Each structure stands twice: as C-alpha cells, then as structure tokens.
Amino acid sequence: MTDVARVAGVSLKTVSRVVNGVATVDQELAERVHAASAELGFRANFAASALRSGSSTATIGLLIKDLSNEFYANIASAVAVVAKAHHTQLITAHSGENAEDELEAIFDLCRRRVDGLLIVPTGGDHSALKSEIDLGIPMVFIDRKPVGLAADSVVLDNFAGARDAATRLINDGHSRIGILVDTLNMATMRDRLQGVRTAFAEAGLALDDSLVVTNVRGPIEASIEVDRLLASSAPPTAFFCGNNRSGIGVLRSLWQRGTNEALVSFDDFQLSELMPRPFTVVRYDNRALGTISAELLFRRINREVFDPTTVVLPTELCDRGITGLRGPQPQASQRARCT
Amino acid sequence: MTDVARVAGVSLKTVSRVVNGVATVDQELAERVHAASAELGFRANFAASALRSGSSTATIGLLIKDLSNEFYANIASAVAVVAKAHHTQLITAHSGENAEDELEAIFDLCRRRVDGLLIVPTGGDHSALKSEIDLGIPMVFIDRKPVGLAADSVVLDNFAGARDAATRLINDGHSRIGILVDTLNMATMRDRLQGVRTAFAEAGLALDDSLVVTNVRGPIEASIEVDRLLASSAPPTAFFCGNNRSGIGVLRSLWQRGTNEALVSFDDFQLSELMPRPFTVVRYDNRALGTISAELLFRRINREVFDPTTVVLPTELCDRGITGLRGPQPQASQRARCT
DNA sequence: GTGAAAGCGCTAACAA
DNA sequence: TTGTTAGCGCTTTCAC
C-alpha cells in the first residue's frame, strides 16, 4: 500500500480511503490510486486490516466428522448458504474420529479468531471449551448437545423418532424386533434405544434384550447381525436400525434373503425410494440442522443476548423402497407417504 | 500478550518465545508465563503472527459448487484429508451457479492471503485470474481445465469414458441410442458427446441427431425426455446419460415402464448397486480428483517448480443395479463386475 | 478533502 | 537466556 501511495503520489491514508471506498476522495486522486494499484498488482491484506481496525474476521468455523457422509455434507451445505448470506467465509475442519483432534482443531480456529464456531461433536467432554466461550467466541452444537457446557444446540428428537418407529412396528403386529444401534457412547444412540424401550413399555410388551445389538458400526456389521439373529431359534420378525448405515446393511441382507421382515431405520438417504424392497425411515430435515444452527450462531455473533437454547427438530415416519408395482411413482421432490 | 508479559514480569519477547515453544526459556520464567496466560485467558493471535513473520496463513481455499452433491462432497472430503496432513485449514466457498460470484469469491480468498486455491470452475473465462497467479497464489483446477489460463488441472478422461460407454452399447447390438447430456457450455459435456460420436464413427454407424438431447438439467427433465423419445415412431433401444442426475431420471423412468432398454450413465453414485434395475455406469475415482489436486497444490505451495500439468484420470465401465437374482451379492466395498 | 503519526498483536534482528 | 527496538500492512486519531 505504501508503494501504491508513492506511485500515485498520494498519502497512505488516501490509498486506504480509496481501497475501502469510504469517505469522499477527489476523483482525480482516486483514479491515480486505482491506476497505481493495477500497475503494482496491489491486493488489500484482509488480515492486516482486521488486525488494526479490530473488526471481525468474517469467518466462522465448522467442525464436522466427514463430508463424504451425506448427513454431514447436507449440514455443511446448509451452513455455507447462511454463511454466504452473511458475507462470511466458512472454514471446515474435519474432526476425524478422535476427541483430542477435535479439541485441537477448535483451539486452532480460536487462534484464528473466527467469529463463531459450529460443532458437530465427536463426543467426549466439552468443558475445556468454556474458556473459549468466556473469551467471546460463540459456539453452537449440532446434532448432539455439548457435555459439561451450557451452549446453544440444535438436535433431533431422537427419542420420539425411535418411539414412533417401534410403535409402528408393534402396531403392525411385531413383538420380536431386532434392534441395531451404534455405540451407546453417543447420546443420540442412547436416546433412540430409550425411545424403543418406551414404545415397548407403552404397549405392555417386553423387549427381549438378546435382540438388542449395540456397537453396530456399519452396513457390513449390520448384515452379519441380521444373519445371526435370523438364524436363532426365536428370530425377530422386524428390525429397527439406529442409523442409515446399519439400515442399508439390513436392507441388503433382507433383500438377498427375499424374506419379508419389516424394517424401520433412522435417517433417510438419497434414492431410498428406489431401494429394491419396502422399508420405513425416520426422516427429518437434514439441512435444517445446519441452517438453524448457523442462524443461531449469527445471532450470537451479532451480540444478541438470550439464554442458551436447544432447538429440537421433529421427525416423521416415511415409507421407502419400491413396492414391486410398476406405474407412476412419486418424484424425489415430493416424497411419498410420510405421516 | 503485553498484559501477559506484565503479569508474568517478563518481556514481551519471552512470552512470544514461550507461546511458540521455540528457543530455550528458563523453566521458571516459562511457568510464570503459562500461569499468566491462563489467568488472563490469553490466546495467541494467529493473523498477527503471520502478518509480522511473513509466514503463510496455513490456509487453502476450495471453490466448489454444492456440497450436497455427492460428487463435490467427495472432492471436498478428499481435499480436507490432504489439507489436514499439511496442517492447513480449508476454507470452502460455494460458487453457486454464477461465474461472477465465483470470481468474487476467489478475489476474497486472495485478499485473505490463502496459500493456494483449488477451483472446480463453474465455467466462463478465467483469464482474470492470471494476475492472481502472477502474484504468487498457486491454483489447481478440478474437473475442468481453466479457460484462457495456463494452470494445473486434474480432470477425467471424459472422451474415452463416453466412447467406451457408447461402444459397449453398440457392441451389444444397439444402433439407436438416446443421448442425454447437460449444457454443452461445459467442456466435460462436449467431450462426452464427442466420445459418443467417435464411437459411432468407429463402428461405421450414423448417430441420429434427433436422439441427442442437450440441456438436460436433472432427473425430472431426463424422465420427460425418455418418455418423449420412447413415444416416437423410431424409439431408441438404449440410452447414454452424460451425468448421474440424468442417469437416475432415466433409470426411474425405465424401471417404471418395466421395459428393458439398456442404459449407460456417466458417474457412479451411492447405492447404485441396489437400484431396482440393471444398468451401467462410467465410474472413476471421485476422491482422487480431490486428493491429486490438493497434492499438486501443496507442491506448488512448497515452491516446487514444474510446467503446468494436466492429470487425466481414467474411467471404467461398471455394471450396476440388481439383477433380480437373490443370493450373495458383492459388498459395496468390492464393487462388482468392473471392466 | 488530505496527511502525519501512532499503534493493532505479534516477531525479526540485534544487543545485553 | 533475556530484553530492546523496529516494523509486518493496515486503520485510527487528529491536525491541517
């Protein structure tokens, strides 16, 4: 900028004024500055500007597990739209599996003075972040509430979704239901399992714990468990899956077997309506997780004052998979038969 | 930092040394600094540090259309892995549809002094970026070569992929093939159409231009075109789709009709092997687009000198969709029958 | 309307 | 090993 000032024959401050398009600058001087800028290839340094003026970095951070997972990608995409509307750049940090990595990434973003942080927690304890919040960096937690910390969060109604799912199966006459969930270290999974238990209790039925499988990591493990459960002397007549990955594994297994056990799985997924066998999903507005969190964050960033909020998004049951009947089918954009 | 120095009773520079963990500092002084840091809630300001030391911002930018699209999400996910390995944060900017927005986003990232830029171009002209490259900001273009600019790029072998696809159909006895591609403003689409034309020419067949449909934007438009083409007096017996979105539309239409026209579509997608009808995809390593580009970018960032490179990734034909036969099926992790 | 000087938070270069 | 000084690129303050 000093060079530009020299070449344009004006003071540093005048260049600054022209570059920022602020205040009134003499037409001719402004043009000399523009000419000199172009000649020298001058580009304003955003960081230096923010440093001196104490203005915000116009940057928020998003901590997320894995963008190649549709669930997280939809959140990130929705967040990006809100960020753009606020003329803010988005730094996306991948936490990986590890809670320590996650903390380290958060601290790095704080050193970079992001205006705020959106966190899809890997789990673990978040009390270490209290100091960062006190320092004035707003945070909103997505999909899981923070542990050991009072902060905003946007989550799903996991309990109700799972209870509805199990109730549907029970009402359809099933009493032996295979339950496949991921690790119970995650509150989401605990809530979903609790929803299923509640549905059984409400129906006056006993849930056979030998049909409850935890730590189901992915589709392949889910397939294996389906085969194991169905080979038992008192096999289940239906399955509940705690997430779409195990749902897909079960779906594949059941389709291969050609048997007609019922299936309800948490999480919808792309092209679920074209799966080769009917099943049901616990659906919710995936993008809303991102949109609402980001809007909440910007309210905090804009210094709006309100008590820590938890937004709970509703779920609904939707039938998916093809029925075997040919003929006009609903388009993806107006998905079918949701309750 | 000044406050920390005062509270710890040491000089500014000593605090700096302790914070950066560099050089040897007396044990006791270091502890006084740590204590003062904790007491005051001191957090190093990364931007100020980079400004003074002239070191890099340890940030790269990724310009991408839409993370909710599997193709882009896989690229972003792969880039994030490489960035993390280089201890670099990733700013993801969504270009939207608009070429002007894209340029504006790039300029913003340049003002932020990112170390480098990864761009999935929306199209349009990129000669305006020459000045930024000259300024020393390396750029790598993904999926499409830059227009009017010599820069690194990583692209697919669109021509060969499409030629292989059409040749497969021709060898299977098809001569009337419906061709559905998106706008020919995109070089990828032009290359794919050219690949199809070449396959016809090599087979000594004429391609009926009335079966070539351009500007097919998505699944719904594709479905409509399928219905139109099949209603004609000389309907096609097979379809080629220029991307997975139109492929999905055609697949849905053909499945609903219950007819057995052949289908080959560019781009694989999740759960394609569970689609209710056989078809074929032109597959490639989606993540490699991100991984290789990012690695190329970091070579540039590390001041390695080499001529502008274009990496072309190969494609292969893979059969997808269920065959109607029950029984053991290949797992997604070892996908079937790829040539 | 324009410019000179001071300083944002930090580190390089040097001195002690 | 520790401290002092100057200054990264920019904006503020205030005088002209």
XYZ file of C-alpha atoms (C1' of nucleotides) in Angstrom:
710
model
C 0.000 0.000 0.000
C 2.948 2.239 0.704
C 4.188 1.576 -2.817
C 0.815 2.414 -4.269
C 0.815 5.673 -2.352
C 4.264 6.509 -3.654
C 3.445 5.663 -7.273
C 0.142 7.543 -7.103
C 1.844 10.436 -5.387
C -0.617 10.496 -2.517
C -0.515 9.604 1.124
C -1.007 6.150 2.569
C -4.282 7.214 4.063
C -5.708 8.292 0.762
C -4.976 4.894 -0.710
C -6.709 3.327 2.254
C -9.733 5.518 1.721
C -9.934 4.653 -1.953
C -9.453 0.938 -1.400
C -12.222 0.859 1.158
C -14.457 3.009 -0.967
C -15.230 5.011 2.121
C -15.280 8.765 2.633
C -15.062 11.200 -0.186
C -11.882 11.306 -2.175
C -11.111 13.616 -5.012
C -11.994 11.991 -8.320
C -8.607 12.539 -9.840
C -6.642 11.276 -6.845
C -8.846 8.191 -6.715
C -8.083 7.424 -10.328
C -4.373 7.806 -9.771
C -4.677 5.358 -6.891
C -6.587 2.861 -9.000
C -4.024 3.132 -11.747
C -1.153 2.596 -9.339
C -2.966 -0.358 -7.721
C -3.432 -2.038 -11.066
C 0.131 -1.335 -12.123
C 1.611 -2.816 -8.977
C -0.912 -5.632 -8.660
C -1.934 -4.378 -5.282
C -4.288 -6.564 -3.232
C -5.539 -5.371 0.114
C -4.461 -7.565 3.008
C -7.608 -8.555 4.796
C -5.847 -9.814 7.915
C -3.857 -6.627 8.425
C -6.987 -4.591 8.024
C -8.884 -6.666 10.550
C -5.944 -6.573 12.935
C -5.747 -2.839 13.047
C -9.414 -1.997 12.909
C -10.352 -4.703 15.372
C -13.169 -5.695 13.080
C -14.285 -9.272 12.730
C -12.531 -11.790 10.530
C -15.796 -12.533 8.721
C -15.039 -16.199 9.169
C -16.806 -18.970 11.006
C -15.572 -22.476 11.698
C -17.457 -25.704 11.169
C -16.265 -28.828 12.911
C -17.569 -31.911 11.268
C -16.742 -35.572 11.022
C -16.700 -36.428 7.361
C -18.037 -34.589 4.347
C -18.339 -37.758 2.319
C -21.164 -38.751 4.634
C -24.430 -37.423 3.272
C -25.666 -36.388 6.704
C -22.701 -34.110 7.352
C -22.498 -32.881 3.775
C -26.074 -31.638 3.964
C -25.315 -29.786 7.174
C -22.207 -28.204 5.663
C -24.053 -27.221 2.523
C -26.828 -25.550 4.513
C -24.328 -23.755 6.730
C -22.487 -22.495 3.676
C -25.637 -20.876 2.348
C -26.227 -18.984 5.594
C -22.567 -18.002 5.845
C -22.635 -16.630 2.336
C -25.726 -14.590 3.129
C -23.741 -13.054 5.996
C -20.724 -12.397 3.751
C -18.714 -14.748 5.868
C -16.234 -17.404 4.833
C -16.504 -20.902 6.181
C -13.558 -22.906 7.469
C -14.461 -26.557 7.621
C -12.305 -28.676 9.904
C -12.647 -32.427 9.899
C -12.530 -33.767 13.394
C -11.850 -37.324 12.366
C -12.819 -39.862 14.978
C -10.739 -38.514 17.756
C -11.931 -36.199 20.541
C -8.440 -34.784 21.068
C -8.108 -33.866 17.409
C -11.430 -32.152 17.700
C -10.300 -30.013 20.619
C -7.054 -29.185 18.873
C -8.924 -28.090 15.758
C -11.207 -25.898 17.851
C -8.273 -24.215 19.557
C -6.658 -23.603 16.194
C -9.814 -21.936 14.930
C -9.921 -19.792 18.062
C -6.346 -18.673 17.462
C -7.512 -17.662 14.021
C -10.165 -15.545 15.695
C -13.142 -16.980 13.889
C -16.309 -15.072 14.706
C -18.029 -18.238 15.829
C -17.959 -21.993 15.801
C -20.393 -24.653 14.687
C -19.576 -28.024 16.170
C -20.889 -31.474 15.429
C -19.305 -33.080 18.473
C -17.475 -36.369 18.247
C -18.461 -36.943 21.831
C -16.316 -36.665 24.883
C -16.295 -33.754 27.220
C -16.543 -30.138 26.135
C -15.935 -28.368 29.409
C -12.481 -27.423 28.110
C -14.273 -25.079 25.732
C -15.790 -23.000 28.490
C -12.798 -20.701 28.478
C -13.165 -20.093 24.755
C -16.822 -19.216 25.143
C -15.996 -16.891 28.015
C -13.467 -15.292 25.718
C -16.342 -14.360 23.495
C -16.319 -16.941 20.735
C -19.912 -18.106 20.318
C -20.491 -21.782 19.656
C -23.493 -23.772 18.551
C -23.538 -27.542 18.808
C -25.208 -29.587 16.108
C -26.882 -32.991 16.409
C -25.573 -33.577 19.936
C -25.727 -31.373 22.966
C -22.429 -30.348 24.495
C -21.298 -32.250 27.547
C -20.362 -30.200 30.595
C -21.112 -26.867 28.995
C -24.072 -24.548 28.618
C -24.269 -23.623 24.966
C -26.772 -23.467 22.138
C -27.547 -26.644 20.292
C -29.784 -27.931 17.530
C -30.651 -31.596 17.786
C -33.160 -34.153 16.553
C -35.978 -35.588 18.577
C -34.243 -38.929 18.725
C -36.406 -40.281 21.483
C -39.724 -39.546 19.779
C -38.475 -40.687 16.397
C -37.403 -44.057 17.725
C -40.516 -44.457 19.826
C -42.709 -43.738 16.799
C -40.722 -46.223 14.766
C -41.073 -49.009 17.318
C -44.730 -48.207 17.900
C -45.385 -48.539 14.183
C -43.797 -51.986 14.173
C -45.669 -53.041 17.299
C -48.972 -51.833 15.857
C -48.224 -53.863 12.746
C -48.188 -56.922 14.974
C -44.477 -57.332 15.622
C -43.319 -58.185 19.108
C -39.910 -59.656 18.406
C -37.897 -56.780 16.946
C -34.179 -56.836 16.290
C -32.626 -53.560 17.464
C -29.331 -52.497 15.865
C -27.650 -49.365 17.160
C -24.166 -47.904 17.085
C -22.138 -47.306 20.234
C -24.093 -46.157 23.272
C -21.317 -43.680 23.983
C -23.294 -41.377 21.745
C -26.257 -39.720 23.385
C -28.178 -39.933 20.117
C -27.990 -43.703 20.212
C -28.926 -43.867 23.876
C -31.968 -41.681 23.228
C -33.033 -43.801 20.279
C -32.724 -47.020 22.233
C -34.651 -45.452 25.079
C -37.388 -44.471 22.641
C -37.700 -48.078 21.535
C -37.830 -49.298 25.130
C -40.533 -46.777 25.912
C -42.621 -47.926 22.962
C -42.420 -51.488 24.216
C -43.343 -50.423 27.723
C -46.270 -48.383 26.459
C -47.532 -51.402 24.545
C -47.148 -53.611 27.593
C -44.582 -55.742 25.796
C -41.239 -56.994 26.999
C -38.198 -56.151 24.892
C -36.021 -59.237 24.537
C -32.533 -57.965 25.300
C -30.974 -60.745 23.280
C -32.361 -58.946 20.213
C -30.653 -55.672 21.105
C -27.303 -55.299 19.390
C -25.064 -52.336 20.155
C -21.807 -51.154 18.590
C -23.014 -51.837 15.060
C -20.554 -49.725 13.111
C -21.638 -50.008 9.508
C -23.590 -51.851 6.814
C -21.422 -54.959 6.831
C -21.620 -55.437 10.583
C -25.364 -54.893 10.347
C -25.700 -57.597 7.683
C -23.803 -60.028 9.847
C -26.028 -59.314 12.827
C -29.170 -59.786 10.763
C -27.982 -63.198 9.667
C -27.098 -64.128 13.216
C -30.431 -63.016 14.674
C -32.482 -64.673 11.953
C -30.629 -67.944 12.480
C -31.674 -68.114 16.117
C -34.430 -70.357 17.405
C -36.778 -67.413 18.012
C -35.895 -64.982 15.230
C -37.216 -61.428 15.064
C -39.953 -60.579 12.593
C -38.857 -56.957 12.279
C -35.789 -54.744 12.659
C -35.122 -51.265 13.967
C -31.857 -49.620 12.929
C -30.334 -46.695 14.777
C -28.903 -45.076 11.663
C -28.948 -45.307 7.884
C -25.679 -47.169 7.569
C -26.934 -50.150 9.517
C -30.330 -49.700 7.855
C -28.707 -50.143 4.467
C -26.878 -53.249 5.649
C -30.081 -54.788 6.966
C -31.962 -53.823 3.840
C -29.389 -55.519 1.682
C -29.478 -58.669 3.774
C -33.234 -58.872 3.818
C -33.453 -58.273 0.093
C -30.934 -61.008 -0.586
C -32.861 -63.409 1.603
C -36.075 -62.480 -0.133
C -37.898 -62.657 3.180
C -40.367 -60.063 4.333
C -39.317 -58.985 7.802
C -40.261 -55.368 8.415
C -37.578 -52.693 8.735
C -37.585 -49.201 10.146
C -34.338 -47.253 10.064
C -33.375 -43.885 11.478
C -32.164 -41.400 8.818
C -33.384 -41.113 5.280
C -30.850 -41.205 2.447
C -30.602 -40.419 -1.243
C -32.508 -42.704 -3.588
C -34.049 -44.551 -0.670
C -37.303 -44.570 -2.613
C -35.618 -46.686 -5.294
C -34.356 -49.388 -2.930
C -35.448 -52.818 -4.131
C -37.623 -53.608 -1.132
C -40.087 -51.673 1.033
C -38.961 -50.314 4.374
C -39.543 -47.253 6.503
C -37.283 -44.429 7.573
C -37.356 -41.968 10.443
C -36.946 -38.838 8.414
C -36.138 -35.251 9.434
C -34.966 -32.055 7.827
C -31.273 -32.665 7.498
C -30.438 -29.245 6.093
C -32.370 -27.519 8.863
C -29.772 -28.786 11.323
C -27.253 -26.628 9.514
C -29.471 -23.704 8.668
C -30.914 -23.207 12.130
C -27.564 -23.657 13.865
C -25.902 -21.145 11.604
C -28.675 -18.610 12.094
C -28.453 -19.089 15.828
C -24.707 -18.568 15.637
C -25.039 -15.330 13.700
C -27.498 -14.034 16.268
C -24.816 -14.649 18.887
C -22.150 -13.111 16.672
C -24.334 -10.034 16.337
C -24.297 -9.799 20.104
C -27.928 -10.651 20.560
C -28.400 -11.756 24.153
C -30.549 -14.761 25.087
C -30.304 -17.827 27.284
C -28.610 -20.927 25.884
C -31.165 -22.541 23.599
C -31.757 -26.091 22.490
C -33.759 -26.429 19.294
C -35.266 -29.880 18.823
C -36.239 -30.839 15.288
C -39.162 -33.212 14.786
C -39.015 -36.496 12.927
C -41.573 -38.355 10.842
C -42.009 -41.868 9.533
C -41.793 -42.298 5.761
C -42.279 -45.406 3.677
C -39.477 -46.043 1.265
C -38.315 -48.627 -1.217
C -40.181 -49.816 -4.250
C -43.303 -51.879 -3.842
C -42.788 -54.027 -6.869
C -45.688 -52.306 -8.584
C -44.856 -50.588 -11.819
C -46.538 -47.364 -12.722
C -46.332 -43.682 -11.862
C -44.177 -43.138 -8.822
C -43.740 -40.032 -6.709
C -40.803 -37.867 -7.613
C -37.993 -37.384 -5.161
C -39.118 -33.808 -4.723
C -42.486 -34.844 -3.328
C -41.599 -37.889 -1.384
C -44.294 -40.343 -0.668
C -46.483 -41.399 2.118
C -44.934 -39.546 5.002
C -47.010 -39.489 8.122
C 0.488 -10.521 25.083
C 1.724 -7.305 26.598
C -0.534 -7.941 29.573
C 0.795 -11.453 29.950
C 4.333 -10.100 29.934
C 3.449 -7.555 32.602
C 1.686 -10.069 34.851
C 4.468 -12.624 34.441
C 7.058 -9.927 34.984
C 8.956 -10.751 31.810
C 9.452 -9.107 28.471
C 7.149 -9.371 25.519
C 9.665 -11.394 23.616
C 9.901 -14.003 26.332
C 6.177 -14.505 26.193
C 6.450 -14.881 22.455
C 9.149 -17.477 22.856
C 7.159 -19.460 25.370
C 3.972 -19.308 23.351
C 5.759 -20.561 20.269
C 7.608 -23.199 22.237
C 10.723 -22.149 20.388
C 14.205 -21.483 21.720
C 15.163 -22.300 25.262
C 13.481 -20.379 28.000
C 14.219 -20.684 31.675
C 11.892 -23.193 33.287
C 10.696 -20.836 35.945
C 10.024 -17.926 33.609
C 8.144 -20.222 31.279
C 5.919 -21.329 34.090
C 5.236 -17.763 35.134
C 4.233 -17.048 31.531
C 1.951 -20.064 31.399
C 0.342 -19.046 34.660
C -0.213 -15.509 33.453
C -1.586 -16.773 30.120
C -4.075 -18.989 31.900
C -5.054 -16.251 34.318
C -5.703 -13.722 31.583
C -7.183 -16.216 29.132
C -4.529 -15.331 26.614
C -4.863 -16.788 23.106
C -2.193 -16.161 20.517
C -3.431 -14.216 17.515
C -2.551 -16.273 14.501
C -3.140 -13.495 11.990
C -0.888 -11.021 13.769
C 1.816 -13.626 13.966
C 1.573 -14.440 10.272
C 1.496 -10.752 9.402
C 4.705 -9.962 11.197
C 6.667 -13.109 10.432
C 5.581 -13.155 6.820
C 4.855 -16.820 7.208
C 1.998 -18.485 5.417
C -1.561 -18.370 6.620
C -1.685 -22.171 6.600
C -4.975 -21.899 4.767
C -6.107 -23.019 1.349
C -9.334 -22.211 -0.419
C -11.640 -24.621 -2.173
C -14.167 -23.282 -4.639
C -16.942 -25.694 -5.217
C -20.500 -25.683 -6.463
C -22.528 -27.531 -3.887
C -21.516 -29.788 -1.059
C -24.859 -31.539 -1.015
C -23.904 -33.057 -4.351
C -22.063 -36.310 -3.776
C -19.518 -35.585 -6.493
C -18.387 -32.343 -4.894
C -18.642 -33.644 -1.354
C -16.233 -36.451 -2.173
C -13.772 -33.972 -3.621
C -14.031 -31.734 -0.572
C -13.635 -34.648 1.786
C -10.510 -35.836 -0.009
C -9.053 -32.331 -0.083
C -9.695 -31.962 3.639
C -7.635 -35.064 4.361
C -4.650 -33.733 2.422
C -5.016 -30.277 3.971
C -5.042 -31.763 7.440
C -1.889 -33.740 6.681
C -0.260 -30.423 5.768
C -1.560 -28.754 8.950
C -3.578 -26.408 6.833
C -7.125 -25.186 7.291
C -9.567 -25.346 4.456
C -11.907 -22.518 3.509
C -14.694 -23.833 1.340
C -16.506 -21.256 -0.744
C -19.629 -22.180 -2.620
C -19.623 -20.634 -6.039
C -23.305 -21.136 -6.644
C -24.227 -21.143 -10.304
C -22.829 -17.807 -11.182
C -19.428 -17.134 -12.751
C -19.260 -13.634 -11.285
C -19.870 -14.922 -7.783
C -17.094 -17.383 -8.384
C -14.618 -14.667 -9.335
C -15.658 -12.532 -6.388
C -15.140 -15.454 -4.014
C -11.695 -16.075 -5.472
C -10.693 -12.457 -5.043
C -11.908 -12.536 -1.453
C -9.779 -15.598 -0.762
C -6.804 -13.863 -2.325
C -7.287 -10.854 -0.052
C -7.216 -13.314 2.786
C -3.852 -14.485 1.506
C -4.666 -18.163 1.250
C -1.602 -20.207 0.375
C -3.345 -21.679 -2.624
C -6.621 -22.253 -4.354
C -8.449 -25.331 -5.565
C -11.136 -24.476 -8.062
C -13.925 -26.525 -9.552
C -14.807 -23.981 -12.203
C -18.386 -23.039 -12.950
C -17.279 -22.315 -16.447
C -16.728 -18.972 -18.009
C -13.411 -17.360 -18.541
C -10.569 -17.499 -16.053
C -8.105 -15.133 -17.646
C -8.972 -12.592 -14.942
C -7.141 -14.890 -12.557
C -3.835 -14.551 -14.326
C -2.905 -11.588 -12.186
C -3.568 -13.570 -9.011
C -1.360 -16.404 -10.192
C 1.367 -13.945 -11.130
C 1.038 -12.566 -7.630
C 2.115 -15.952 -6.398
C -1.109 -17.662 -5.393
C -0.988 -21.160 -6.861
C -4.192 -22.586 -8.265
C -5.225 -26.045 -9.349
C -8.389 -26.585 -11.362
C -10.509 -29.632 -10.728
C -12.753 -31.492 -13.167
C -12.489 -28.796 -15.832
C -9.452 -27.130 -17.307
C -9.208 -23.395 -16.881
C -10.182 -21.301 -19.862
C -7.690 -18.709 -21.035
C -5.083 -19.556 -18.430
C -2.147 -21.911 -18.074
C -2.565 -23.657 -14.753
C -2.530 -27.126 -13.267
C -5.650 -29.197 -13.540
C -6.939 -32.648 -12.703
C -9.704 -33.889 -14.942
C -11.457 -37.063 -16.042
C -10.977 -38.785 -19.349
C -14.446 -37.755 -20.439
C -13.873 -38.547 -24.059
C -12.652 -42.104 -23.517
C -15.288 -42.804 -20.868
C -18.102 -41.811 -23.158
C -16.598 -43.583 -26.140
C -16.267 -46.791 -24.120
C -19.845 -46.443 -22.957
C -21.226 -45.993 -26.445
C -19.046 -48.751 -27.825
C -20.402 -51.124 -25.224
C -23.937 -50.317 -26.274
C -23.096 -50.638 -29.952
C -21.380 -53.975 -29.388
C -24.486 -55.139 -27.570
C -26.389 -54.564 -30.778
C -27.828 -51.124 -30.209
C -27.755 -48.621 -33.026
C -30.478 -46.216 -31.934
C -29.217 -44.707 -28.703
C -30.821 -41.795 -26.898
C -28.133 -39.356 -25.748
C -28.955 -37.075 -22.796
C -26.380 -34.500 -21.775
C -26.383 -31.285 -19.792
C -25.465 -27.941 -21.341
C -22.715 -28.005 -23.937
C -21.315 -24.860 -22.367
C -19.402 -27.253 -20.168
C -16.330 -28.772 -21.761
C -16.980 -32.016 -19.903
C -20.287 -32.419 -21.689
C -18.802 -31.536 -25.062
C -16.058 -34.105 -24.565
C -18.548 -36.765 -23.562
C -20.758 -36.107 -26.552
C -17.711 -36.169 -28.781
C -16.758 -39.537 -27.299
C -20.142 -40.918 -28.235
C -19.897 -39.537 -31.753
C -16.473 -41.095 -32.164
C -17.764 -44.489 -31.051
C -20.475 -44.307 -33.685
C -17.994 -43.271 -36.334
C -15.616 -46.066 -35.391
C -18.467 -48.546 -35.703
C -19.435 -47.123 -39.063
C -22.812 -46.115 -37.717
C -24.679 -42.864 -38.088
C -25.781 -41.098 -34.927
C -29.360 -39.887 -35.338
C -29.217 -36.297 -34.118
C -32.905 -36.359 -33.251
C -31.935 -38.711 -30.418
C -29.386 -36.270 -28.992
C -30.862 -34.111 -26.226
C -28.825 -31.337 -24.672
C -29.510 -29.052 -21.700
C -30.913 -31.877 -19.599
C -30.633 -30.347 -16.155
C -31.754 -33.044 -13.756
C -33.599 -36.302 -13.148
C -37.053 -34.927 -13.851
C -36.087 -33.394 -17.170
C -34.368 -36.666 -18.069
C -37.520 -38.660 -17.312
C -39.543 -36.395 -19.517
C -37.088 -36.795 -22.381
C -37.090 -40.565 -22.055
C -40.849 -40.613 -22.354
C -40.719 -38.326 -25.352
C -38.071 -40.336 -27.164
C -39.728 -43.678 -26.487
C -43.039 -42.355 -27.795
C -41.530 -41.568 -31.171
C -42.039 -43.701 -34.241
C -38.456 -44.973 -34.183
C -37.632 -45.122 -30.472
C -34.145 -45.764 -29.120
C -33.298 -49.169 -27.692
C -30.667 -47.766 -25.354
C -29.712 -44.577 -23.537
C -26.496 -42.796 -22.722
C -26.580 -40.189 -19.949
C -23.948 -37.511 -19.517
C -24.150 -37.483 -15.730
C -25.641 -39.350 -12.810
C -28.540 -36.976 -12.278
C -29.989 -37.630 -15.699
C -28.975 -41.275 -15.343
C -31.125 -41.555 -12.243
C -34.049 -39.923 -14.033
C -33.768 -42.308 -16.944
C -33.356 -45.275 -14.621
C -36.502 -44.349 -12.773
C -38.469 -43.950 -15.973
C -37.288 -47.226 -17.446
C -37.982 -49.070 -14.218
C -41.487 -47.667 -14.073
C -42.120 -48.710 -17.635
C -40.769 -52.157 -16.928
C -39.120 -52.208 -20.339
C -35.601 -53.357 -20.934
C -33.827 -50.623 -22.840
C -30.143 -50.549 -21.971
C -28.685 -47.643 -20.025
C -25.163 -46.397 -19.523
C -24.650 -43.307 -17.390
C -21.593 -41.248 -16.620
C -20.797 -41.043 -12.862
C -21.352 -43.733 -10.277
C -23.321 -42.888 -7.135
C -24.029 -44.295 -3.704
C -26.145 -47.416 -3.544
C -26.174 -47.664 -7.322
C -25.729 -51.415 -6.894
C -29.096 -51.578 -5.154
C -31.051 -49.822 -7.887
C -34.048 -51.894 -8.938
C -32.905 -52.486 -12.493
C -29.590 -53.285 -14.195
C -27.650 -50.518 -15.855
C -24.047 -49.492 -16.355
C -22.041 -46.560 -15.085
C -18.873 -44.862 -16.273
C -17.014 -44.948 -12.996
C -13.846 -43.183 -11.834
C -12.046 -42.399 -8.620
C -14.033 -39.452 -7.347
C -11.854 -38.840 -4.293
C -8.698 -38.911 -6.402
C -9.861 -35.708 -8.079
C -9.528 -34.023 -4.698
C -6.502 -35.874 -3.419
C -4.339 -35.406 -6.509
C -5.318 -31.757 -6.937
C -4.527 -30.962 -3.340
C -1.181 -32.722 -3.520
C -0.360 -30.839 -6.687
C -1.314 -27.600 -4.972
C 0.934 -28.271 -1.996
C 3.834 -28.983 -4.323
C 3.263 -25.520 -5.782
C 2.878 -24.010 -2.334
C 6.196 -25.558 -1.380
C 7.716 -23.709 -4.319
C 8.421 -26.786 -6.354
C 8.916 -25.697 -9.950
C 7.406 -27.597 -12.866
C 5.429 -26.853 -16.011
C 1.651 -26.550 -15.738
C 0.360 -30.099 -15.560
C -2.898 -31.710 -16.535
C -3.597 -35.004 -14.802
C -6.206 -37.114 -16.597
C -7.940 -39.777 -14.531
C -9.113 -42.942 -16.276
C -12.675 -44.226 -16.271
C -14.103 -47.722 -16.371
C -17.445 -49.301 -17.133
C -19.203 -50.973 -14.199
C -22.444 -52.891 -14.147
C -24.856 -51.693 -11.500
C -28.389 -52.301 -10.297
C -29.787 -55.557 -9.079
C -30.280 -58.413 -11.474
C -33.409 -59.759 -9.887
C -31.498 -62.798 -8.681
C -31.461 -63.311 -4.956
C -28.392 -64.671 -3.259
C -24.980 -63.497 -2.127
C -24.165 -60.112 -3.618
C -20.886 -58.265 -3.697
C -20.394 -55.714 -0.953
C -20.147 -52.065 -1.780
C -16.520 -52.165 -0.763
C -15.649 -54.562 -3.555
C -17.961 -53.462 -6.256
C -18.866 -55.868 -8.936
C -18.071 -56.592 -12.467
C -15.983 -53.618 -13.376
C -14.119 -53.952 -16.614
C -10.537 16.623 1.464
C -5.913 15.155 2.856
C -1.843 13.769 5.518
C 1.328 12.672 9.618
C 1.895 9.953 13.418
C 0.702 6.230 16.401
C -0.418 1.564 17.093
C -3.402 -3.262 16.278
C -0.644 -8.100 18.158
C 2.976 -10.033 17.089
C 8.121 -11.408 15.668
C 12.937 -10.488 13.377
C 17.146 -8.709 14.288
C 20.010 -7.365 17.200
C 22.015 -6.192 21.663
C 22.914 -7.196 26.546
C 18.988 -16.918 28.208
C 16.617 -12.429 28.051
C 15.305 -7.728 26.538
C 15.007 -3.756 23.244
C 13.800 -1.800 19.069
C 11.702 -1.625 14.771
C 8.097 -2.788 11.716
C 4.639 -6.524 9.074
C 0.116 -3.845 6.322
C -3.198 -1.577 7.603
C -6.523 1.982 10.100
C -7.284 5.221 13.678
C -6.919 9.862 15.503
C -6.379 14.305 14.843
C -4.247 18.142 12.816
C -4.097 20.736 8.509
